[in-house]
Amino acid sequence: MKKTLTFALAAALAAIAPPAMAKDVINVAIVGEPDTLDPMVSTKDVVSIVTQHVVETLYTFDGSWNVAPLLAEDLPKISDDGKTYDIKLREGITFSDGSKLDSADVVASLERWMKIASRGKTVADKVTSVTAKGPNAIEIKMSAPYAPLLSLLAFSNSAAAIYPSEIIPEGDGQIDKVIGTGPYEYGEHVPDQYLQLVPFKGFVPRDEPANGGAGKRGQAPDEIRFIPVPDPNTRVEGLVSGQFDFADSLPAESYDRIEQSDKAKPVLLQDFGWPVWAINHKAGLLTDRKIRQALLAALPFDDMLFAAFGDDKFFKVDGALYPEGWAWHSEEGADLYNQNDPSRAGELLEEAGYDGTPLRILTSRQYEFHYKMAEVAKQALEAAGFKVEMDVVDWATLGQRRNDPALWDIYISHSPFLPEPALTDMWFPSSRIGWANPDKDKIADAFVSETDPKKRAELFAKMQKANLEDVGFIKVGNFNALLGEAKSLEGVPPSPWPYFWNATKK
């Protein structure tokens, strides 16, 4: 049986990874095929990891999660009332189609971002205007101070990417061929086998030393190949055999195997993030608050996390939305977390008049820990009185189905702990889950308008309590993410969205 598995994995690896032809090729195993190369329209990590090499934003994050300029010349000049942002653009920047970056491109891109991107939509009603101030500067006017604006403009996920204005379609149309200013451009793409990135010869890097995503972005590899490998064990085997130089999102139980390998080493991101159960507030069963509360009461978070990660060095049962040590950490409302009380859940279902309508859980095995959590939860929910249907699909299909609220009640995802809570768009009614609550919305509006850090932390504590009371979305716990890289690979800083522009092989 072991031999059969070994041969099967070897055959799978041979099928998905083409032979390296260029001088210095970095082969990166990712969880699946990106369903778009336009980062504006997606919050998927697999999209962000790839596209950040090709398209750029006005700002980015440095290694300490501080906002730093990227296509902007420097940090903006902000008016005393906090409502006007004057942003100068770097000059001499060229898109990979040969056109020059100017203020018209930035204005058109930001207007599209606010219209179609989930994170852009969260700020759209606060923006009065985005206007060009000559060819190399723009002005953003706000209706009120908005503290998270620069973090939103810096984020590579649902990104405020800057494109040539000529390729931006009208309405909600998709961009057929994505063009950017980044260090790489798209080369050959064989769907479900590999996506090739090659250096963009007209790229103009920043002068500052590299610091996280900020500073000088190089073009060290002659080629970067992103290889979709949906099966997590195949990603592990490809890594330890030397087929891949880097592998994303690996099962916790593979840590020892990778550590003992002579070709690869594990990369453990401590306090990486949190698995999340995203709840459908737009349609279906969970529009009923009592049924949402019954769901929260029934979930056995200890068992779910143990099933997902197997060893408590990889997880922590914690209801606070940020771990201890973060400015946003609070215990407000945490008494409602990890009730693991099927009797209470049953009472709430009875009070709600639950009629046995199936609770539809949308998940994928490409992130194996998502599926394992759902399996354990299903048993507990059925014991509490729910009827449960599991819809297990590939990650690309999940990304499509979650856009239709008629198809699911819960979808399972995860997020790193982000430096700005407003980067989690589920707080806002405009998000995919559609969570609208007058009291919560009032607190959230105050939170994004407040600029004093201490007052913002106090407001976030109230937001956390409102989330647990109203069950807006469910944090399962904290987890450490396992990635892997070849021992010969250098220049890839540990990151939730690893980047390879400065990567080299010994």
PDB file of C-alpha atoms in Angstrom, residues 165-377:
ATOM      1  CA  SER A 165      -6.850  53.239 -17.419  1.00  0.00           C
ATOM      2  CA  GLU A 166      -7.195  51.904 -20.988  1.00  0.00           C
ATOM      3  CA  ILE A 167      -7.759  48.294 -19.826  1.00  0.00           C
ATOM      4  CA  ILE A 168     -10.333  49.100 -17.143  1.00  0.00           C
ATOM      5  CA  PRO A 169     -13.762  47.956 -18.376  1.00  0.00           C
ATOM      6  CA  GLU A 170     -16.963  49.825 -17.810  1.00  0.00           C
ATOM      7  CA  GLY A 171     -19.370  48.637 -15.139  1.00  0.00           C
ATOM      8  CA  ASP A 172     -18.513  45.376 -13.353  1.00  0.00           C
ATOM      9  CA  GLY A 173     -16.658  43.840 -16.293  1.00  0.00           C
ATOM     10  CA  GLN A 174     -13.564  41.689 -15.865  1.00  0.00           C
ATOM     11  CA  ILE A 175     -10.105  42.595 -17.130  1.00  0.00           C
ATOM     12  CA  ASP A 176      -9.158  40.162 -19.894  1.00  0.00           C
ATOM     13  CA  LYS A 177      -5.396  40.658 -19.648  1.00  0.00           C
ATOM     14  CA  VAL A 178      -3.995  41.962 -16.376  1.00  0.00           C
ATOM     15  CA  ILE A 179      -1.159  44.478 -16.776  1.00  0.00           C
ATOM     16  CA  GLY A 180       0.864  45.868 -13.898  1.00  0.00           C
ATOM     17  CA  THR A 181       3.985  47.736 -12.853  1.00  0.00           C
ATOM     18  CA  GLY A 182       5.494  44.969 -10.687  1.00  0.00           C
ATOM     19  CA  PRO A 183       8.821  43.159 -11.085  1.00  0.00           C
ATOM     20  CA  TYR A 184       7.250  40.263 -13.025  1.00  0.00           C
ATOM     21  CA  GLU A 185       4.741  39.779 -15.803  1.00  0.00           C
ATOM     22  CA  TYR A 186       2.727  36.748 -16.848  1.00  0.00           C
ATOM     23  CA  GLY A 187       4.394  34.276 -19.185  1.00  0.00           C
ATOM     24  CA  GLU A 188       3.101  30.869 -20.198  1.00  0.00           C
ATOM     25  CA  HIS A 189      -0.013  29.579 -18.444  1.00  0.00           C
ATOM     26  CA  VAL A 190      -1.064  25.942 -18.694  1.00  0.00           C
ATOM     27  CA  PRO A 191      -4.244  25.721 -16.589  1.00  0.00           C
ATOM     28  CA  ASP A 192      -4.024  23.245 -13.693  1.00  0.00           C
ATOM     29  CA  GLN A 193      -0.323  22.666 -14.422  1.00  0.00           C
ATOM     30  CA  TYR A 194       1.616  25.882 -13.942  1.00  0.00           C
ATOM     31  CA  LEU A 195       1.579  29.658 -14.275  1.00  0.00           C
ATOM     32  CA  GLN A 196       4.887  31.171 -15.313  1.00  0.00           C
ATOM     33  CA  LEU A 197       6.078  34.620 -14.239  1.00  0.00           C
ATOM     34  CA  VAL A 198       9.037  36.207 -16.027  1.00  0.00           C
ATOM     35  CA  PRO A 199      10.901  39.456 -15.207  1.00  0.00           C
ATOM     36  CA  PHE A 200       9.361  42.658 -16.557  1.00  0.00           C
ATOM     37  CA  LYS A 201      12.291  44.364 -18.301  1.00  0.00           C
ATOM     38  CA  GLY A 202      10.912  47.864 -17.765  1.00  0.00           C
ATOM     39  CA  PHE A 203      10.418  47.482 -14.005  1.00  0.00           C
ATOM     40  CA  VAL A 204      11.639  50.389 -11.866  1.00  0.00           C
ATOM     41  CA  PRO A 205      12.287  49.339  -8.228  1.00  0.00           C
ATOM     42  CA  ARG A 206      12.307  51.629  -5.223  1.00  0.00           C
ATOM     43  CA  ASP A 207      15.667  52.698  -3.844  1.00  0.00           C
ATOM     44  CA  GLU A 208      15.130  51.854  -0.151  1.00  0.00           C
ATOM     45  CA  PRO A 209      16.455  48.543   1.230  1.00  0.00           C
ATOM     46  CA  ALA A 210      13.961  45.670   1.176  1.00  0.00           C
ATOM     47  CA  ASN A 211      11.840  45.552   4.338  1.00  0.00           C
ATOM     48  CA  GLY A 212       8.919  43.152   4.157  1.00  0.00           C
ATOM     49  CA  GLY A 213       6.872  44.121   1.116  1.00  0.00           C
ATOM     50  CA  ALA A 214       8.368  47.616   1.175  1.00  0.00           C
ATOM     51  CA  GLY A 215      11.604  48.907  -0.277  1.00  0.00           C
ATOM     52  CA  LYS A 216      13.449  47.395  -3.207  1.00  0.00           C
ATOM     53  CA  ARG A 217      11.697  44.560  -4.979  1.00  0.00           C
ATOM     54  CA  GLY A 218      14.186  42.597  -7.024  1.00  0.00           C
ATOM     55  CA  GLN A 219      14.023  40.217  -9.958  1.00  0.00           C
ATOM     56  CA  ALA A 220      16.320  37.563  -8.568  1.00  0.00           C
ATOM     57  CA  PRO A 221      14.650  34.493 -10.106  1.00  0.00           C
ATOM     58  CA  ASP A 222      14.759  34.202 -13.891  1.00  0.00           C
ATOM     59  CA  GLU A 223      11.377  32.599 -13.584  1.00  0.00           C
ATOM     60  CA  ILE A 224       8.770  31.886 -10.898  1.00  0.00           C
ATOM     61  CA  ARG A 225       6.410  28.981 -11.510  1.00  0.00           C
ATOM     62  CA  PHE A 226       3.252  28.712  -9.448  1.00  0.00           C
ATOM     63  CA  ILE A 227       2.048  25.119  -9.576  1.00  0.00           C
ATOM     64  CA  PRO A 228      -1.499  24.292  -8.411  1.00  0.00           C
ATOM     65  CA  VAL A 229      -1.410  21.208  -6.173  1.00  0.00           C
ATOM     66  CA  PRO A 230      -4.816  20.686  -4.537  1.00  0.00           C
ATOM     67  CA  ASP A 231      -3.813  17.628  -2.505  1.00  0.00           C
ATOM     68  CA  PRO A 232      -1.868  18.676   0.626  1.00  0.00           C
ATOM     69  CA  ASN A 233       0.061  15.401   0.856  1.00  0.00           C
ATOM     70  CA  THR A 234       1.245  15.830  -2.717  1.00  0.00           C
ATOM     71  CA  ARG A 235       2.534  19.298  -1.791  1.00  0.00           C
ATOM     72  CA  VAL A 236       4.476  17.728   1.102  1.00  0.00           C
ATOM     73  CA  GLU A 237       5.939  14.923  -1.035  1.00  0.00           C
ATOM     74  CA  GLY A 238       6.931  17.333  -3.771  1.00  0.00           C
ATOM     75  CA  LEU A 239       8.688  19.530  -1.227  1.00  0.00           C
ATOM     76  CA  VAL A 240      10.700  16.780   0.482  1.00  0.00           C
ATOM     77  CA  SER A 241      11.631  15.202  -2.866  1.00  0.00           C
ATOM     78  CA  GLY A 242      13.036  18.489  -4.174  1.00  0.00           C
ATOM     79  CA  GLN A 243      10.360  18.940  -6.845  1.00  0.00           C
ATOM     80  CA  PHE A 244       9.172  22.184  -5.224  1.00  0.00           C
ATOM     81  CA  ASP A 245      11.252  24.971  -3.728  1.00  0.00           C
ATOM     82  CA  PHE A 246       8.339  26.224  -1.655  1.00  0.00           C
ATOM     83  CA  ALA A 247       4.977  24.776  -0.605  1.00  0.00           C
ATOM     84  CA  ASP A 248       2.049  26.670   0.911  1.00  0.00           C
ATOM     85  CA  SER A 249      -0.489  25.537   3.538  1.00  0.00           C
ATOM     86  CA  LEU A 250       0.789  22.147   4.676  1.00  0.00           C
ATOM     87  CA  PRO A 251      -0.897  19.752   7.145  1.00  0.00           C
ATOM     88  CA  ALA A 252       0.323  20.094  10.728  1.00  0.00           C
ATOM     89  CA  GLU A 253       1.033  16.361  10.927  1.00  0.00           C
ATOM     90  CA  SER A 254       3.662  16.702   8.173  1.00  0.00           C
ATOM     91  CA  TYR A 255       5.929  18.900  10.358  1.00  0.00           C
ATOM     92  CA  ASP A 256       8.200  16.060  11.531  1.00  0.00           C
ATOM     93  CA  ARG A 257       8.506  14.578   8.054  1.00  0.00           C
ATOM     94  CA  ILE A 258       9.628  17.902   6.626  1.00  0.00           C
ATOM     95  CA  GLU A 259      11.969  18.598   9.552  1.00  0.00           C
ATOM     96  CA  GLN A 260      13.696  15.230   9.015  1.00  0.00           C
ATOM     97  CA  SER A 261      14.101  15.813   5.278  1.00  0.00           C
ATOM     98  CA  ASP A 262      17.559  16.418   3.838  1.00  0.00           C
ATOM     99  CA  LYS A 263      16.144  18.745   1.158  1.00  0.00           C
ATOM    100  CA  ALA A 264      13.470  20.826   2.907  1.00  0.00           C
ATOM    101  CA  LYS A 265      12.677  22.552   6.161  1.00  0.00           C
ATOM    102  CA  PRO A 266       9.403  23.560   7.841  1.00  0.00           C
ATOM    103  CA  VAL A 267       8.406  27.209   8.160  1.00  0.00           C
ATOM    104  CA  LEU A 268       6.058  27.713  11.099  1.00  0.00           C
ATOM    105  CA  LEU A 269       4.250  31.066  11.307  1.00  0.00           C
ATOM    106  CA  GLN A 270       3.450  31.550  15.001  1.00  0.00           C
ATOM    107  CA  ASP A 271       0.056  33.067  15.893  1.00  0.00           C
ATOM    108  CA  PHE A 272      -0.610  33.158  12.176  1.00  0.00           C
ATOM    109  CA  GLY A 273      -4.351  33.586  12.181  1.00  0.00           C
ATOM    110  CA  TRP A 274      -7.805  32.206  12.776  1.00  0.00           C
ATOM    111  CA  PRO A 275     -10.152  29.808  10.999  1.00  0.00           C
ATOM    112  CA  VAL A 276     -13.496  31.511  10.440  1.00  0.00           C
ATOM    113  CA  TRP A 277     -17.022  30.274   9.831  1.00  0.00           C
ATOM    114  CA  ALA A 278     -18.551  32.907   7.584  1.00  0.00           C
ATOM    115  CA  ILE A 279     -22.308  33.142   8.142  1.00  0.00           C
ATOM    116  CA  ASN A 280     -24.921  33.956   5.518  1.00  0.00           C
ATOM    117  CA  HIS A 281     -26.967  36.911   6.777  1.00  0.00           C
ATOM    118  CA  LYS A 282     -28.559  37.587   3.387  1.00  0.00           C
ATOM    119  CA  ALA A 283     -30.670  34.461   2.950  1.00  0.00           C
ATOM    120  CA  GLY A 284     -31.496  31.100   4.460  1.00  0.00           C
ATOM    121  CA  LEU A 285     -31.519  29.479   7.858  1.00  0.00           C
ATOM    122  CA  LEU A 286     -29.034  31.703   9.681  1.00  0.00           C
ATOM    123  CA  THR A 287     -30.893  34.941   9.103  1.00  0.00           C
ATOM    124  CA  ASP A 288     -32.626  33.898  12.361  1.00  0.00           C
ATOM    125  CA  ARG A 289     -30.578  35.202  15.305  1.00  0.00           C
ATOM    126  CA  LYS A 290     -31.630  32.416  17.675  1.00  0.00           C
ATOM    127  CA  ILE A 291     -30.521  29.757  15.213  1.00  0.00           C
ATOM    128  CA  ARG A 292     -27.161  31.546  14.885  1.00  0.00           C
ATOM    129  CA  GLN A 293     -26.887  31.532  18.684  1.00  0.00           C
ATOM    130  CA  ALA A 294     -27.752  27.826  18.731  1.00  0.00           C
ATOM    131  CA  LEU A 295     -24.960  27.223  16.216  1.00  0.00           C
ATOM    132  CA  LEU A 296     -22.441  29.035  18.416  1.00  0.00           C
ATOM    133  CA  ALA A 297     -23.629  27.203  21.548  1.00  0.00           C
ATOM    134  CA  ALA A 298     -23.245  23.779  19.920  1.00  0.00           C
ATOM    135  CA  LEU A 299     -19.774  24.071  18.394  1.00  0.00           C
ATOM    136  CA  PRO A 300     -17.003  22.153  20.261  1.00  0.00           C
ATOM    137  CA  PHE A 301     -14.034  24.357  19.447  1.00  0.00           C
ATOM    138  CA  ASP A 302     -11.512  22.239  21.415  1.00  0.00           C
ATOM    139  CA  ASP A 303     -12.402  19.131  19.415  1.00  0.00           C
ATOM    140  CA  MET A 304     -12.556  21.015  16.120  1.00  0.00           C
ATOM    141  CA  LEU A 305      -9.077  22.491  16.559  1.00  0.00           C
ATOM    142  CA  PHE A 306      -7.575  19.207  17.735  1.00  0.00           C
ATOM    143  CA  ALA A 307      -9.032  17.408  14.710  1.00  0.00           C
ATOM    144  CA  ALA A 308      -7.682  20.117  12.412  1.00  0.00           C
ATOM    145  CA  PHE A 309      -4.150  20.411  13.817  1.00  0.00           C
ATOM    146  CA  GLY A 310      -3.547  17.360  16.035  1.00  0.00           C
ATOM    147  CA  ASP A 311      -1.115  18.989  18.453  1.00  0.00           C
ATOM    148  CA  ASP A 312      -1.659  22.055  20.633  1.00  0.00           C
ATOM    149  CA  LYS A 313       1.669  23.483  19.497  1.00  0.00           C
ATOM    150  CA  PHE A 314      -0.253  24.354  16.328  1.00  0.00           C
ATOM    151  CA  PHE A 315      -3.384  25.896  17.877  1.00  0.00           C
ATOM    152  CA  LYS A 316      -4.932  27.674  20.838  1.00  0.00           C
ATOM    153  CA  VAL A 317      -8.565  27.668  21.937  1.00  0.00           C
ATOM    154  CA  ASP A 318      -9.160  31.412  22.164  1.00  0.00           C
ATOM    155  CA  GLY A 319     -12.305  33.466  21.609  1.00  0.00           C
ATOM    156  CA  ALA A 320     -10.601  36.873  21.512  1.00  0.00           C
ATOM    157  CA  LEU A 321     -10.397  38.103  17.927  1.00  0.00           C
ATOM    158  CA  TYR A 322      -6.745  39.100  18.451  1.00  0.00           C
ATOM    159  CA  PRO A 323      -4.215  37.196  20.616  1.00  0.00           C
ATOM    160  CA  GLU A 324      -2.584  38.615  23.720  1.00  0.00           C
ATOM    161  CA  GLY A 325       0.147  41.086  22.830  1.00  0.00           C
ATOM    162  CA  TRP A 326      -1.871  42.808  20.113  1.00  0.00           C
ATOM    163  CA  ALA A 327      -3.225  46.301  20.731  1.00  0.00           C
ATOM    164  CA  TRP A 328      -6.646  44.982  19.688  1.00  0.00           C
ATOM    165  CA  HIS A 329      -6.762  42.148  22.251  1.00  0.00           C
ATOM    166  CA  SER A 330      -9.858  42.115  24.466  1.00  0.00           C
ATOM    167  CA  GLU A 331     -11.881  39.561  26.439  1.00  0.00           C
ATOM    168  CA  GLU A 332     -15.187  41.360  25.864  1.00  0.00           C
ATOM    169  CA  GLY A 333     -17.926  38.823  25.115  1.00  0.00           C
ATOM    170  CA  ALA A 334     -15.525  35.868  25.369  1.00  0.00           C
ATOM    171  CA  ASP A 335     -17.820  34.078  27.844  1.00  0.00           C
ATOM    172  CA  LEU A 336     -20.038  33.241  24.859  1.00  0.00           C
ATOM    173  CA  TYR A 337     -17.175  31.440  23.099  1.00  0.00           C
ATOM    174  CA  ASN A 338     -16.678  27.669  23.390  1.00  0.00           C
ATOM    175  CA  GLN A 339     -19.927  26.937  25.239  1.00  0.00           C
ATOM    176  CA  ASN A 340     -19.986  23.392  23.792  1.00  0.00           C
ATOM    177  CA  ASP A 341     -23.512  23.051  25.186  1.00  0.00           C
ATOM    178  CA  PRO A 342     -25.805  20.884  23.028  1.00  0.00           C
ATOM    179  CA  SER A 343     -28.669  21.219  25.509  1.00  0.00           C
ATOM    180  CA  ARG A 344     -28.612  25.006  25.324  1.00  0.00           C
ATOM    181  CA  ALA A 345     -28.350  24.800  21.540  1.00  0.00           C
ATOM    182  CA  GLY A 346     -31.396  22.528  21.457  1.00  0.00           C
ATOM    183  CA  GLU A 347     -33.381  24.963  23.596  1.00  0.00           C
ATOM    184  CA  LEU A 348     -32.538  27.839  21.268  1.00  0.00           C
ATOM    185  CA  LEU A 349     -33.562  25.779  18.231  1.00  0.00           C
ATOM    186  CA  GLU A 350     -36.881  25.005  19.888  1.00  0.00           C
ATOM    187  CA  GLU A 351     -37.440  28.683  20.730  1.00  0.00           C
ATOM    188  CA  ALA A 352     -36.716  29.541  17.089  1.00  0.00           C
ATOM    189  CA  GLY A 353     -39.219  26.962  15.850  1.00  0.00           C
ATOM    190  CA  TYR A 354     -36.522  25.141  13.878  1.00  0.00           C
ATOM    191  CA  ASP A 355     -38.216  22.889  11.323  1.00  0.00           C
ATOM    192  CA  GLY A 356     -35.325  20.633  10.311  1.00  0.00           C
ATOM    193  CA  THR A 357     -34.185  22.718   7.345  1.00  0.00           C
ATOM    194  CA  PRO A 358     -30.642  21.498   6.545  1.00  0.00           C
ATOM    195  CA  LEU A 359     -27.737  23.685   7.643  1.00  0.00           C
ATOM    196  CA  ARG A 360     -25.523  23.839   4.534  1.00  0.00           C
ATOM    197  CA  ILE A 361     -21.774  23.968   5.215  1.00  0.00           C
ATOM    198  CA  LEU A 362     -19.618  24.838   2.212  1.00  0.00           C
ATOM    199  CA  THR A 363     -15.996  23.714   2.530  1.00  0.00           C
ATOM    200  CA  SER A 364     -12.989  22.351   0.652  1.00  0.00           C
ATOM    201  CA  ARG A 365     -10.296  19.732   1.226  1.00  0.00           C
ATOM    202  CA  GLN A 366      -7.587  21.815  -0.420  1.00  0.00           C
ATOM    203  CA  TYR A 367      -7.246  23.397   3.004  1.00  0.00           C
ATOM    204  CA  GLU A 368      -7.516  20.093   4.845  1.00  0.00           C
ATOM    205  CA  PHE A 369      -7.966  21.685   8.262  1.00  0.00           C
ATOM    206  CA  HIS A 370     -11.166  23.388   7.069  1.00  0.00           C
ATOM    207  CA  TYR A 371     -12.677  20.008   6.193  1.00  0.00           C
ATOM    208  CA  LYS A 372     -11.544  18.286   9.395  1.00  0.00           C
ATOM    209  CA  MET A 373     -13.122  21.025  11.532  1.00  0.00           C
ATOM    210  CA  ALA A 374     -16.369  20.694   9.621  1.00  0.00           C
ATOM    211  CA  GLU A 375     -16.481  16.921  10.093  1.00  0.00           C
ATOM    212  CA  VAL A 376     -16.237  17.219  13.873  1.00  0.00           C
ATOM    213  CA  ALA A 377     -18.670  20.118  13.998  1.00  0.00           C
TER     214      ALA A 377
END
